[in-house]
Structure formats: C-alpha cells, structure tokens
Amino acid sequence: MKNYGVLKGTAVQYKRDNDQDPHSELLMNVEGVSFRIAINVRSSRGPVQNRLIEYLIIHDIKHPIVDRARELPDGWNNLKDGVKDDAAIDYIRSNIFRATDMKPIAHLTPGPNNDLFEHVEDLLQRAIEEDSAVVYAFGERWGPEERKKDEYFEFLPGNGVHLIHMNQGGAGEQNGTFRDGALIIDFPKSGIASALFLKFQNQVWHTDDQDATPIEDAPTVPVVPIPDTGTIDPWPVVPPDSPYRLARIIAAMVNPRNDDPGRESVTILNISDQTLDLTNWKILDQQDKADTISGSIEPGEATVFRLSGSGAQLSNKGGTITLINSQGLKVDGVAYTKAAAKTEGKPIVFL
C-alpha cells in the first residue's frame, strides 16, 4: 500500500455503483475540499460465484483507536508507523472484534434490509442526517488529480480513499500489518461511534507478524462459491478447527490497587469441549511483551493468570491483550480504553 492513513471529515452524499466492481460511493467534505470514499461491497476478483464478502457493523464501538482518531485534525492523516500511531487498524492485532463476529452477505439481494448495499447505506444516511457526525475513512488515499473530475460526483480535483477493507491475509496481494481499512462514524449528540469492517472470503485470519501473509498450515476456510440461483447458504467465517474456538479472555485486572507490577491478571475461559493444555501459551500486551503461561483448563471453567510484571504489562491508558497458543497462533484478543481502566481495583469484564 502506497499511502495508508485516515481521512477525517463530514458525509455529504452517497451513490450506488453497481457495475462489475460494485461500491457504495460516499462524498465527504473537509473544509471545502471534496473526497470520494469507495467502499467495496463485493470482491472484483474471480468468477462472480466466488466474489464473497464478510462484514461487521458495530453500533457502539469503544476502543483506543477511536479515542486516538478523535484527537486527529480534520483532513488526511498519514499513519505510517503502524501500531505506533495508535490509530492504525489491524483486524487481527488491534482486537477490535472477534473473527467469529463477522457475517457473510451478498452485496445485492431482492427484498428489504438483507444485503450489504442496504446496511452500508443505512449507516451513511445516518451520518449525512446528523450535521455534527464525523466520518473517519481508513484506507489508501489517491489524488489530488488536478485535471480529472471525479467520475461519480464530478468535483475537481479528484480526491479519495479506497481499500476500505481488510488488507492482509490474501494470496498474491499487497499485504501489511496495521494497514486495514474501515469506516468509523462518530455521533457526538449521542456519544456513540459506529464502525464498518469488511473482509473478502479468501483472506485468512492467521497472518505473519512481519508481512501479514497467510501462515502456512494454519486452519483456513475452504472457498465456498455462491450459487447461480437461489438463496445463499451462510459459509463458515472461521473454520471448526480454528484456535479462535478454544478460549476467551473474559476479564482483566488492569489497574489493581497499589503498584501494578505483579498484581495485574487476566482471566481465561475454556469455551471448547476439550481440556485445554496451556503449556507454552502466551499473553501479550499491546507492545507484544509476553508472559508465558501453563496449566490446564476444563471445558466451561475459567482460570486467573497473574502477570509477572516483567513481561506483559497492561497500561492504564488503554491497550490490547492477546492470547496465543504454543504454535504462535492467535486464540483470542480484547481491547480496553483509558476510561474503562480508570477505577483502581476494579476488573474490566469482556463480553
């Protein structure tokens, strides 16, 4: 990706582009300058039957990335340094949501409220109607194109942001960590932010920490074609043998009373039907500092793991907690904000 970042501005208008590479096109304004945001609603690659997409809309998102984005100035903001920018998004490493939260969907289906065009445009319409709403478009910028009018909204010079989707885990693509696209809309009147996340079905959930390419031998979902006619059966977003189906982080003592080192803890629940052997599993903080854990957890039971103080450290200013297995594959991950960690001696509970 040539130039990753986030555009902060206001929503003005949207149009539906339903050609061979369909998008919801959003017109944004930043201090009198126009930008077009091209939001994929279907893959453009391969036979039509294989152009699958998965999506998630979170209607009340709370994450350090949102807090950091609110601090950015209006306009285009480069996010060159990945996680060090705090606002850069990574679907796997930022722990904004769980992979199992995403749902498969077609971009266009007869009937109301049942396709991606409609879900995306409902969100965009809310942003347009509330005059104080702020839009954050994460992706790759193009322009300004001084002599080329925008093909949908006809403003000059052409400007925009695209790749508003996951940008890793695909074969032969420009993969990268902390380069994923998304759309976050802040509604100040209600104090709520909503977010849209998109992923193509051929992109995988376990990627290399260096170049974000698929990890060999990690569980993957076989490509599932969409039939030429009839309804679309939901495909598995996460394979049955995925580590994501083994355990969850359900609580953490981020801000204990007295000094934090040696008193912070993470609670892990076994959500599988088997005894989990946690030998050489690790708990990581946002900077990838690790505590190695051990022991076992029976199905349906939870165990509290106290951190050593010399490995993973849970910042009171907000951060992430990630659980990986002995093969180095992610099992679960959560994130918390500064506001959630403000009360000393109170654990943060993750649903």
CSV table of C-alpha atoms in Angstrom, one decimal:
chain,number,residue,atom,x,y,z
A,1,MET,CA,0.0,0.0,0.0
A,2,LYS,CA,1.5,3.3,-1.1
A,3,ASN,CA,-0.1,5.6,1.5
A,4,TYR,CA,-2.1,4.4,4.4
A,5,GLY,CA,-4.0,6.7,6.7
A,6,VAL,CA,-7.4,8.1,7.8
A,7,LEU,CA,-9.5,10.9,6.3
A,8,LYS,CA,-11.5,12.8,8.9
A,9,GLY,CA,-14.4,14.9,7.7
A,10,THR,CA,-18.2,15.0,7.2
A,11,ALA,CA,-20.5,13.0,5.0
A,12,VAL,CA,-22.4,14.8,2.2
A,13,GLN,CA,-23.9,12.3,-0.2
A,14,TYR,CA,-23.7,8.7,-1.4
A,15,LYS,CA,-24.3,6.9,-4.6
A,16,ARG,CA,-24.6,3.3,-5.5
A,17,ASP,CA,-22.1,2.0,-8.0
A,18,ASN,CA,-23.5,-1.4,-9.2
A,19,ASP,CA,-21.1,-2.2,-12.1
A,20,GLN,CA,-18.8,-5.2,-12.4
A,21,ASP,CA,-16.8,-3.9,-9.4
A,22,PRO,CA,-19.6,-2.6,-7.1
A,23,HIS,CA,-19.1,0.0,-4.4
A,24,SER,CA,-21.0,2.4,-2.2
A,25,GLU,CA,-19.6,5.8,-3.1
A,26,LEU,CA,-19.5,8.4,-0.3
A,27,LEU,CA,-18.9,12.1,-0.9
A,28,MET,CA,-17.0,13.7,2.0
A,29,ASN,CA,-16.2,17.3,2.7
A,30,VAL,CA,-13.2,18.6,4.6
A,31,GLU,CA,-13.1,22.4,5.0
A,32,GLY,CA,-14.5,22.9,1.4
A,33,VAL,CA,-12.4,20.2,-0.2
A,34,SER,CA,-14.2,17.1,-1.6
A,35,PHE,CA,-13.2,13.5,-1.3
A,36,ARG,CA,-14.8,10.3,-2.6
A,37,ILE,CA,-14.7,7.2,-0.4
A,38,ALA,CA,-15.0,4.0,-2.4
A,39,ILE,CA,-16.5,1.2,-0.2
A,40,ASN,CA,-16.3,-2.3,-1.6
A,41,VAL,CA,-19.4,-4.3,-1.3
A,42,ARG,CA,-18.2,-7.3,-3.3
A,43,SER,CA,-14.9,-8.7,-4.5
A,44,SER,CA,-13.8,-7.8,-8.0
A,45,ARG,CA,-11.7,-10.9,-8.5
A,46,GLY,CA,-12.5,-14.3,-9.9
A,47,PRO,CA,-15.8,-15.7,-11.1
A,48,VAL,CA,-19.0,-13.9,-9.9
A,49,GLN,CA,-19.9,-17.0,-7.9
A,50,ASN,CA,-16.7,-16.7,-5.8
A,51,ARG,CA,-16.8,-13.0,-5.1
A,52,LEU,CA,-17.8,-13.4,-1.4
A,53,ILE,CA,-17.6,-10.8,1.3
A,54,GLU,CA,-18.0,-10.7,5.1
A,55,TYR,CA,-18.9,-7.7,7.1
A,56,LEU,CA,-19.5,-6.4,10.6
A,57,ILE,CA,-21.1,-3.2,11.8
A,58,ILE,CA,-20.6,-2.3,15.5
A,59,HIS,CA,-23.1,0.3,16.6
A,60,ASP,CA,-21.4,1.4,19.8
A,61,ILE,CA,-17.6,0.8,19.4
A,62,LYS,CA,-15.3,1.6,22.3
A,63,HIS,CA,-11.6,1.1,21.5
A,64,PRO,CA,-8.3,3.1,21.9
A,65,ILE,CA,-8.2,3.6,18.2
A,66,VAL,CA,-11.5,5.6,18.3
A,67,ASP,CA,-10.1,7.7,21.2
A,68,ARG,CA,-6.9,8.4,19.2
A,69,ALA,CA,-8.8,9.1,16.0
A,70,ARG,CA,-10.8,11.8,17.8
A,71,GLU,CA,-7.6,13.6,18.6
A,72,LEU,CA,-6.5,13.8,14.9
A,73,PRO,CA,-7.0,17.0,12.9
A,74,ASP,CA,-9.6,17.2,10.1
A,75,GLY,CA,-8.4,16.1,6.7
A,76,TRP,CA,-6.0,13.4,5.7
A,77,ASN,CA,-3.7,11.9,8.3
A,78,ASN,CA,-0.8,9.6,7.4
A,79,LEU,CA,-0.5,6.5,9.6
A,80,LYS,CA,3.0,5.4,8.5
A,81,ASP,CA,4.2,3.8,11.7
A,82,GLY,CA,1.6,1.2,12.2
A,83,VAL,CA,0.8,0.4,15.8
A,84,LYS,CA,2.9,3.3,17.0
A,85,ASP,CA,0.4,5.7,15.5
A,86,ASP,CA,-2.3,4.2,17.9
A,87,ALA,CA,-5.0,4.9,15.2
A,88,ALA,CA,-3.8,2.4,12.6
A,89,ILE,CA,-6.2,-0.6,12.3
A,90,ASP,CA,-5.3,-4.3,12.1
A,91,TYR,CA,-8.3,-6.7,12.0
A,92,ILE,CA,-6.2,-9.4,13.7
A,93,ARG,CA,-3.9,-7.5,16.0
A,94,SER,CA,-6.0,-4.5,17.2
A,95,ASN,CA,-8.5,-6.8,18.9
A,96,ILE,CA,-11.4,-4.5,17.8
A,97,PHE,CA,-13.7,-7.5,17.3
A,98,ARG,CA,-13.5,-11.3,17.2
A,99,ALA,CA,-13.3,-13.1,13.8
A,100,THR,CA,-16.5,-15.0,14.7
A,101,ASP,CA,-18.4,-11.7,14.9
A,102,MET,CA,-18.3,-11.2,11.1
A,103,LYS,CA,-21.1,-12.4,8.9
A,104,PRO,CA,-21.3,-13.4,5.2
A,105,ILE,CA,-23.5,-11.4,3.0
A,106,ALA,CA,-24.3,-10.7,-0.7
A,107,HIS,CA,-24.0,-7.2,-2.0
A,108,LEU,CA,-27.4,-7.2,-3.6
A,109,THR,CA,-30.4,-9.3,-2.8
A,110,PRO,CA,-34.2,-8.8,-3.6
A,111,GLY,CA,-36.2,-7.6,-0.6
A,112,PRO,CA,-35.5,-5.0,2.2
A,113,ASN,CA,-32.7,-4.9,4.7
A,114,ASN,CA,-30.9,-8.1,3.6
A,115,ASP,CA,-27.9,-7.0,1.5
A,116,LEU,CA,-24.6,-5.1,2.1
A,117,PHE,CA,-25.6,-2.2,0.0
A,118,GLU,CA,-28.6,-1.5,2.3
A,119,HIS,CA,-26.6,-2.0,5.5
A,120,VAL,CA,-23.8,0.3,4.4
A,121,GLU,CA,-26.1,3.0,3.1
A,122,ASP,CA,-28.3,3.0,6.2
A,123,LEU,CA,-25.1,3.9,8.2
A,124,LEU,CA,-24.1,6.5,5.6
A,125,GLN,CA,-27.6,8.1,5.7
A,126,ARG,CA,-27.4,8.5,9.5
A,127,ALA,CA,-24.0,10.2,9.1
A,128,ILE,CA,-25.5,12.6,6.5
A,129,GLU,CA,-28.6,13.4,8.5
A,130,GLU,CA,-26.7,14.3,11.8
A,131,ASP,CA,-24.9,17.5,11.0
A,132,SER,CA,-22.3,17.0,13.8
A,133,ALA,CA,-21.4,13.5,12.7
A,134,VAL,CA,-17.7,12.9,12.0
A,135,VAL,CA,-16.5,10.3,9.5
A,136,TYR,CA,-13.2,8.5,9.7
A,137,ALA,CA,-12.3,6.7,6.4
A,138,PHE,CA,-9.3,4.3,6.9
A,139,GLY,CA,-7.5,3.1,3.8
A,140,GLU,CA,-5.3,4.3,0.9
A,141,ARG,CA,-5.6,7.8,-0.5
A,142,TRP,CA,-5.4,8.8,-4.1
A,143,GLY,CA,-5.1,12.3,-5.6
A,144,PRO,CA,-5.3,15.1,-5.9
A,145,GLU,CA,-5.9,14.6,-9.6
A,146,GLU,CA,-5.7,18.2,-10.8
A,147,ARG,CA,-7.1,17.7,-14.3
A,148,LYS,CA,-9.5,14.8,-13.7
A,149,LYS,CA,-13.1,15.3,-12.4
A,150,ASP,CA,-14.4,12.7,-10.0
A,151,GLU,CA,-16.4,10.1,-12.1
A,152,TYR,CA,-19.3,10.0,-9.7
A,153,PHE,CA,-19.6,13.4,-8.0
A,154,GLU,CA,-17.8,15.5,-10.7
A,155,PHE,CA,-15.8,17.6,-8.3
A,156,LEU,CA,-12.3,18.8,-9.3
A,157,PRO,CA,-9.6,18.0,-8.4
A,158,GLY,CA,-10.3,14.3,-7.9
A,159,ASN,CA,-9.5,13.1,-4.4
A,160,GLY,CA,-10.4,10.0,-2.5
A,161,VAL,CA,-9.8,7.0,-0.2
A,162,HIS,CA,-10.2,3.3,-1.2
A,163,LEU,CA,-9.3,-0.1,0.1
A,164,ILE,CA,-11.8,0.3,2.9
A,165,HIS,CA,-11.5,-3.3,3.9
A,166,MET,CA,-9.0,-5.9,5.4
A,167,ASN,CA,-5.7,-5.6,3.6
A,168,GLN,CA,-3.9,-8.7,4.7
A,169,GLY,CA,-4.1,-12.5,4.6
A,170,GLY,CA,-4.7,-12.8,0.8
A,171,ALA,CA,-2.6,-14.7,-1.6
A,172,GLY,CA,-0.6,-12.6,-4.0
A,173,GLU,CA,-2.0,-9.3,-2.6
A,174,GLN,CA,-0.3,-6.2,-1.1
A,175,ASN,CA,-0.5,-7.5,2.5
A,176,GLY,CA,0.6,-5.5,5.5
A,177,THR,CA,0.1,-5.3,9.2
A,178,PHE,CA,-1.7,-2.3,10.6
A,179,ARG,CA,-2.9,-1.3,7.2
A,180,ASP,CA,-6.5,-2.4,7.3
A,181,GLY,CA,-9.4,-0.2,6.1
A,182,ALA,CA,-12.6,0.6,7.9
A,183,LEU,CA,-15.2,3.3,8.3
A,184,ILE,CA,-15.9,4.8,11.7
A,185,ILE,CA,-18.7,7.3,12.2
A,186,ASP,CA,-18.8,9.4,15.4
A,187,PHE,CA,-22.2,10.7,16.5
A,188,PRO,CA,-21.4,13.3,19.2
A,189,LYS,CA,-25.0,14.1,20.0
A,190,SER,CA,-25.5,10.5,21.4
A,191,GLY,CA,-21.9,10.0,22.4
A,192,ILE,CA,-21.8,6.8,20.3
A,193,ALA,CA,-19.5,5.8,17.4
A,194,SER,CA,-20.4,3.1,14.8
A,195,ALA,CA,-18.0,1.2,12.6
A,196,LEU,CA,-18.0,-0.8,9.4
A,197,PHE,CA,-15.5,-3.6,8.8
A,198,LEU,CA,-15.2,-5.6,5.5
A,199,LYS,CA,-13.3,-8.7,4.6
A,200,PHE,CA,-13.1,-10.9,1.5
A,201,GLN,CA,-13.8,-14.6,1.9
A,202,ASN,CA,-10.3,-15.6,0.6
A,203,GLN,CA,-8.5,-13.6,3.2
A,204,VAL,CA,-7.3,-15.7,6.2
A,205,TRP,CA,-7.3,-15.0,10.0
A,206,HIS,CA,-3.8,-16.1,10.8
A,207,THR,CA,-1.1,-14.0,9.2
A,208,ASP,CA,2.7,-13.5,9.7
A,209,ASP,CA,3.6,-10.6,12.0
A,210,GLN,CA,6.2,-9.3,9.6
A,211,ASP,CA,4.5,-9.2,6.2
A,212,ALA,CA,0.9,-10.2,7.0
A,213,THR,CA,0.9,-13.1,4.5
A,214,PRO,CA,-1.0,-16.3,5.4
A,215,ILE,CA,0.7,-18.6,7.9
A,216,GLU,CA,1.2,-22.0,6.3
A,217,ASP,CA,-0.7,-24.9,7.9
A,218,ALA,CA,-2.9,-22.6,9.9
A,219,PRO,CA,-6.6,-23.5,9.8
A,220,THR,CA,-8.4,-21.9,6.9
A,221,VAL,CA,-12.0,-21.9,5.5
A,222,PRO,CA,-12.3,-23.5,2.0
A,223,VAL,CA,-13.5,-21.2,-0.7
A,224,VAL,CA,-17.3,-21.5,-0.9
A,225,PRO,CA,-19.0,-20.5,-4.2
A,226,ILE,CA,-22.2,-18.6,-4.3
A,227,PRO,CA,-24.8,-20.5,-6.4
A,228,ASP,CA,-26.0,-19.0,-9.7
A,229,THR,CA,-29.6,-19.1,-8.5
A,230,GLY,CA,-31.5,-19.4,-5.2
A,231,THR,CA,-30.6,-18.4,-1.7
A,232,ILE,CA,-27.0,-18.2,-0.4
A,233,ASP,CA,-26.2,-20.6,2.4
A,234,PRO,CA,-24.0,-18.9,5.1
A,235,TRP,CA,-20.4,-20.1,4.9
A,236,PRO,CA,-18.2,-20.6,8.0
A,237,VAL,CA,-16.3,-17.3,8.6
A,238,VAL,CA,-14.0,-19.2,11.0
A,239,PRO,CA,-13.1,-23.0,10.4
A,240,PRO,CA,-14.2,-25.5,13.0
A,241,ASP,CA,-10.6,-26.4,13.9
A,242,SER,CA,-9.6,-22.7,14.5
A,243,PRO,CA,-7.8,-21.7,17.7
A,244,TYR,CA,-10.4,-18.9,17.9
A,245,ARG,CA,-12.9,-21.6,19.1
A,246,LEU,CA,-10.9,-22.7,22.1
A,247,ALA,CA,-10.8,-19.9,24.7
A,248,ARG,CA,-11.7,-16.4,25.5
A,249,ILE,CA,-10.3,-13.6,27.6
A,250,ILE,CA,-13.3,-12.7,29.8
A,251,ALA,CA,-11.7,-10.3,32.4
A,252,ALA,CA,-8.5,-8.5,33.3
A,253,MET,CA,-7.3,-6.6,36.4
A,254,VAL,CA,-5.6,-3.7,34.6
A,255,ASN,CA,-5.5,-1.2,37.4
A,256,PRO,CA,-5.0,-3.0,40.7
A,257,ARG,CA,-4.7,-1.2,44.0
A,258,ASN,CA,-1.1,-0.3,44.9
A,259,ASP,CA,1.7,-0.8,42.4
A,260,ASP,CA,0.6,-2.6,39.2
A,261,PRO,CA,3.6,-4.9,38.5
A,262,GLY,CA,2.9,-8.4,39.8
A,263,ARG,CA,-0.7,-7.6,40.6
A,264,GLU,CA,-2.2,-7.4,37.1
A,265,SER,CA,-4.1,-10.5,36.0
A,266,VAL,CA,-6.0,-12.0,33.0
A,267,THR,CA,-8.9,-14.4,33.3
A,268,ILE,CA,-9.3,-17.1,30.5
A,269,LEU,CA,-12.4,-19.2,29.9
A,270,ASN,CA,-12.3,-22.5,28.1
A,271,ILE,CA,-15.2,-22.3,25.5
A,272,SER,CA,-14.3,-25.7,23.9
A,273,ASP,CA,-15.4,-29.3,24.7
A,274,GLN,CA,-11.9,-30.4,25.5
A,275,THR,CA,-9.4,-29.9,28.3
A,276,LEU,CA,-7.0,-27.2,27.2
A,277,ASP,CA,-3.3,-27.7,27.8
A,278,LEU,CA,-1.9,-24.2,28.1
A,279,THR,CA,1.8,-25.2,28.1
A,280,ASN,CA,3.8,-22.5,26.3
A,281,TRP,CA,0.8,-20.4,25.6
A,282,LYS,CA,1.4,-16.6,25.9
A,283,ILE,CA,-0.4,-13.5,27.0
A,284,LEU,CA,0.7,-10.4,25.0
A,285,ASP,CA,0.3,-6.7,25.7
A,286,GLN,CA,-0.1,-4.0,23.0
A,287,GLN,CA,3.7,-3.8,22.6
A,288,ASP,CA,3.9,-7.7,22.2
A,289,LYS,CA,5.7,-8.1,25.5
A,290,ALA,CA,4.7,-11.6,26.7
A,291,ASP,CA,4.1,-13.7,29.8
A,292,THR,CA,4.3,-17.4,29.2
A,293,ILE,CA,1.6,-19.4,30.9
A,294,SER,CA,1.0,-23.1,31.7
A,295,GLY,CA,-1.5,-25.4,33.3
A,296,SER,CA,-4.9,-26.7,32.0
A,297,ILE,CA,-8.5,-25.6,32.0
A,298,GLU,CA,-11.5,-27.8,31.8
A,299,PRO,CA,-14.4,-27.1,29.5
A,300,GLY,CA,-16.6,-24.3,30.8
A,301,GLU,CA,-14.1,-23.4,33.5
A,302,ALA,CA,-12.0,-20.2,33.9
A,303,THR,CA,-8.6,-19.6,35.4
A,304,VAL,CA,-7.0,-16.4,36.6
A,305,PHE,CA,-3.4,-15.9,35.4
A,306,ARG,CA,-1.4,-13.3,37.3
A,307,LEU,CA,1.2,-11.4,35.2
A,308,SER,CA,4.8,-11.4,36.3
A,309,GLY,CA,5.3,-7.7,35.9
A,310,SER,CA,8.4,-8.3,33.8
A,311,GLY,CA,6.6,-9.5,30.7
A,312,ALA,CA,3.1,-8.3,29.5
A,313,GLN,CA,2.1,-5.1,31.1
A,314,LEU,CA,-1.4,-3.6,31.0
A,315,SER,CA,-1.3,0.1,30.5
A,316,ASN,CA,-3.9,2.2,32.4
A,317,LYS,CA,-4.1,4.4,29.3
A,318,GLY,CA,-5.8,1.8,27.2
A,319,GLY,CA,-4.4,-1.1,25.3
A,320,THR,CA,-4.9,-4.7,24.0
A,321,ILE,CA,-4.5,-8.2,25.5
A,322,THR,CA,-3.9,-11.1,23.2
A,323,LEU,CA,-3.7,-14.9,23.8
A,324,ILE,CA,-1.7,-17.1,21.5
A,325,ASN,CA,-1.1,-20.8,21.6
A,326,SER,CA,2.1,-22.8,21.6
A,327,GLN,CA,2.1,-22.7,17.8
A,328,GLY,CA,2.1,-18.9,17.9
A,329,LEU,CA,-1.5,-18.7,16.5
A,330,LYS,CA,-3.9,-16.2,18.0
A,331,VAL,CA,-6.6,-17.7,20.2
A,332,ASP,CA,-8.4,-14.6,21.4
A,333,GLY,CA,-7.8,-10.9,21.9
A,334,VAL,CA,-9.5,-7.9,23.6
A,335,ALA,CA,-9.0,-4.2,23.9
A,336,TYR,CA,-9.9,-1.7,26.6
A,337,THR,CA,-10.0,2.1,26.8
A,338,LYS,CA,-8.5,4.5,29.3
A,339,ALA,CA,-12.0,5.2,30.6
A,340,ALA,CA,-12.5,1.5,31.3
A,341,ALA,CA,-9.3,1.3,33.3
A,342,LYS,CA,-9.8,4.4,35.4
A,343,THR,CA,-11.2,2.7,38.5
A,344,GLU,CA,-8.5,1.3,40.7
A,345,GLY,CA,-9.1,-2.2,42.0
A,346,LYS,CA,-12.0,-3.0,39.6
A,347,PRO,CA,-11.5,-5.6,36.9
A,348,ILE,CA,-12.6,-5.0,33.3
A,349,VAL,CA,-15.0,-7.6,32.0
A,350,PHE,CA,-15.1,-8.5,28.3
A,351,LEU,CA,-18.2,-9.9,26.8
